[in-house]
Amino acid sequence: MFPEQEYEGPEPASTARKLHQLTEQCVRSVPACCGAVATLSDADGDGERRTSATHPDLAALVSVQLDSGDGPIRAALDSGEPVDAEDLLTDERWPDYRAMALGSGVRASVTLPYHRAGMDITLNLYGFRPGSLEHAAHGCVALLGEEITAGLARDRRYRAALTEVGQLATALRSRPVIDQAGGIVMHVLGCDADEAYGVLRHVSQLTNRKLADVAAGVVRTRGRGLEKELARLAPRG
């Protein structure tokens, strides 16, 4: 068995801990498993990938697949089903992955895919003996994967909710100054409320500044010296 070590990229501690917990428990639960790797990425492919492996050679097996876009990880995510390589010595799929696996002494692998809350997660198990992981995609390993994936999905939804709450709180704190700035713009330009807020939004977009920052500047100067600039930027009907 590969010695158990933790290799993972930057990610909130709870996510890193859960991924490592998953790989560690799989190695302990499957006698023929010499090591494991868990991967996490955004389903749209835009986010940074996370990897937790029990040995650096196994992390390299994931890297070669992600770099080439070919291997059991891609095949499992595309099919939504576990992908089993019973003997990589005779399996002719995925040549780059196969060569690196055999160079590391790995003869068998199985990859289980999971999709939750906009995340693609894979659990990859490796064995030194051909056919040793034939039944590993079922039973306790599948349940462990489901449990950890559900926990990661809960964590992501919780962080999203906290972010939304923070944004709402910021909006509530900003509203009074935006309303005050709107009143100043109405007075300076002689326009109605909708036009005034339109001016503030337009300035925000053109100057790439937050609306609250634009409003704070208008309030701070009480609109002095801004008459011409505001008139120039005001939307024309």
Short mmCIF file of C-alpha atoms in Angstrom, two decimals, residues 54-193:
data_model
loop_
_atom_site.label_atom_id
_atom_site.label_comp_id
_atom_site.label_asym_id
_atom_site.label_seq_id
_atom_site.Cartn_x
_atom_site.Cartn_y
_atom_site.Cartn_z
CA THR A 54 -3.00 9.49 -0.38
CA HIS A 55 0.29 9.55 -2.33
CA PRO A 56 1.91 12.02 -4.78
CA ASP A 57 2.29 9.38 -7.51
CA LEU A 58 -1.47 8.94 -7.47
CA ALA A 59 -2.03 12.70 -7.67
CA ALA A 60 0.10 12.61 -10.83
CA LEU A 61 -2.25 10.00 -12.28
CA VAL A 62 -5.07 12.49 -11.93
CA SER A 63 -3.02 15.34 -13.38
CA VAL A 64 -2.19 13.44 -16.56
CA GLN A 65 -5.90 12.77 -17.11
CA LEU A 66 -6.99 16.35 -16.48
CA ASP A 67 -4.21 17.73 -18.69
CA SER A 68 -5.02 15.40 -21.59
CA GLY A 69 -8.79 15.38 -21.10
CA ASP A 70 -8.65 11.60 -21.48
CA GLY A 71 -8.88 8.83 -18.92
CA PRO A 72 -11.29 7.10 -16.56
CA ILE A 73 -12.15 10.37 -14.79
CA ARG A 74 -13.47 11.94 -18.00
CA ALA A 75 -15.15 8.70 -19.01
CA ALA A 76 -16.89 8.38 -15.63
CA LEU A 77 -18.09 11.99 -15.59
CA ASP A 78 -19.38 11.73 -19.15
CA SER A 79 -21.27 8.48 -18.53
CA GLY A 80 -22.31 9.13 -14.93
CA GLU A 81 -21.32 5.54 -14.16
CA PRO A 82 -18.28 3.92 -12.47
CA VAL A 83 -15.42 3.10 -14.82
CA ASP A 84 -13.39 -0.01 -14.02
CA ALA A 85 -9.96 -0.85 -15.46
CA GLU A 86 -9.41 -4.44 -14.35
CA ASP A 87 -5.90 -4.82 -15.77
CA LEU A 88 -4.04 -1.84 -17.19
CA LEU A 89 -1.39 -4.12 -18.61
CA THR A 90 -3.87 -5.31 -21.25
CA ASP A 91 -6.33 -2.38 -21.25
CA GLU A 92 -5.52 -0.24 -24.31
CA ARG A 93 -7.70 2.73 -23.38
CA TRP A 94 -6.15 6.04 -22.29
CA PRO A 95 -2.48 5.45 -23.28
CA ASP A 96 -0.99 8.36 -21.27
CA TYR A 97 -2.83 7.40 -18.11
CA ARG A 98 -2.10 3.72 -18.62
CA ALA A 99 1.67 4.31 -19.06
CA MET A 100 1.92 6.43 -15.93
CA ALA A 101 -0.17 4.01 -13.89
CA LEU A 102 1.95 1.02 -14.88
CA GLY A 103 5.08 3.04 -14.15
CA SER A 104 3.78 3.56 -10.62
CA GLY A 105 3.03 -0.13 -10.18
CA VAL A 106 -0.74 0.29 -10.49
CA ARG A 107 -2.46 -2.53 -12.37
CA ALA A 108 -6.14 -1.84 -11.60
CA SER A 109 -8.31 1.20 -10.98
CA VAL A 110 -11.94 2.14 -10.54
CA THR A 111 -13.43 5.64 -10.77
CA LEU A 112 -16.78 6.62 -9.23
CA PRO A 113 -18.42 9.90 -10.36
CA TYR A 114 -20.73 12.15 -8.34
CA HIS A 115 -22.52 15.35 -9.31
CA ARG A 116 -24.01 17.67 -6.69
CA ALA A 117 -24.67 21.42 -6.32
CA GLY A 118 -22.76 22.34 -9.48
CA MET A 119 -19.77 20.19 -8.53
CA ASP A 120 -18.22 17.23 -10.31
CA ILE A 121 -16.56 14.88 -7.83
CA THR A 122 -14.70 11.67 -8.58
CA LEU A 123 -13.38 8.99 -6.27
CA ASN A 124 -10.49 7.04 -7.77
CA LEU A 125 -9.25 3.79 -6.22
CA TYR A 126 -6.05 2.00 -7.26
CA GLY A 127 -4.74 -1.54 -6.81
CA PHE A 128 -1.44 -3.32 -7.35
CA ARG A 129 -3.08 -6.54 -8.54
CA PRO A 130 -5.22 -6.97 -11.69
CA GLY A 131 -8.91 -7.50 -10.99
CA SER A 132 -8.45 -6.61 -7.33
CA LEU A 133 -11.03 -3.78 -7.39
CA GLU A 134 -13.73 -5.64 -9.32
CA HIS A 135 -16.43 -5.04 -6.69
CA ALA A 136 -15.06 -1.83 -5.17
CA ALA A 137 -17.55 0.42 -6.98
CA HIS A 138 -20.36 -0.94 -4.85
CA GLY A 139 -21.11 -1.33 -1.18
CA CYS A 140 -19.31 0.75 1.43
CA VAL A 141 -17.18 2.76 -1.02
CA ALA A 142 -20.21 3.97 -2.96
CA LEU A 143 -21.93 4.91 0.31
CA LEU A 144 -18.86 6.78 1.54
CA GLY A 145 -18.75 8.72 -1.70
CA GLU A 146 -22.43 9.61 -1.47
CA GLU A 147 -22.09 10.72 2.16
CA ILE A 148 -19.05 12.93 1.62
CA THR A 149 -20.46 14.39 -1.60
CA ALA A 150 -23.71 15.28 0.16
CA GLY A 151 -21.70 17.00 2.88
CA LEU A 152 -19.70 18.99 0.34
CA ALA A 153 -22.94 20.04 -1.38
CA ARG A 154 -24.37 21.24 1.95
CA ASP A 155 -21.19 23.21 2.64
CA ARG A 156 -21.33 24.87 -0.78
CA ARG A 157 -24.99 25.83 -0.39
CA TYR A 158 -24.28 27.19 3.09
CA ARG A 159 -21.39 29.34 1.83
CA ALA A 160 -23.57 30.59 -1.03
CA ALA A 161 -26.30 31.52 1.45
CA LEU A 162 -23.79 33.39 3.64
CA THR A 163 -22.54 35.29 0.61
CA GLU A 164 -26.09 36.26 -0.35
CA VAL A 165 -26.85 37.40 3.19
CA GLY A 166 -23.70 39.52 3.16
CA GLN A 167 -24.65 41.09 -0.15
CA LEU A 168 -28.14 41.88 1.13
CA ALA A 169 -26.73 43.40 4.30
CA THR A 170 -24.37 45.56 2.24
CA ALA A 171 -27.25 46.64 0.01
CA LEU A 172 -29.33 47.62 3.05
CA ARG A 173 -26.47 49.65 4.50
CA SER A 174 -25.88 51.36 1.15
CA ARG A 175 -29.51 52.22 0.44
CA PRO A 176 -29.74 55.38 2.58
CA VAL A 177 -26.71 57.02 0.96
CA ILE A 178 -27.95 56.03 -2.52
CA ASP A 179 -31.35 57.59 -1.76
CA GLN A 180 -29.65 60.72 -0.47
CA ALA A 181 -27.46 60.97 -3.57
CA GLY A 182 -30.54 60.48 -5.75
CA GLY A 183 -32.16 63.46 -4.08
CA ILE A 184 -29.09 65.59 -4.73
CA VAL A 185 -28.99 64.60 -8.40
CA MET A 186 -32.72 65.40 -8.71
CA HIS A 187 -32.05 68.86 -7.31
CA VAL A 188 -28.93 69.49 -9.46
CA LEU A 189 -30.44 68.28 -12.73
CA GLY A 190 -34.06 69.10 -12.08
CA CYS A 191 -35.06 65.52 -12.95
CA ASP A 192 -37.34 62.95 -11.37
CA ALA A 193 -36.30 60.04 -9.14
#
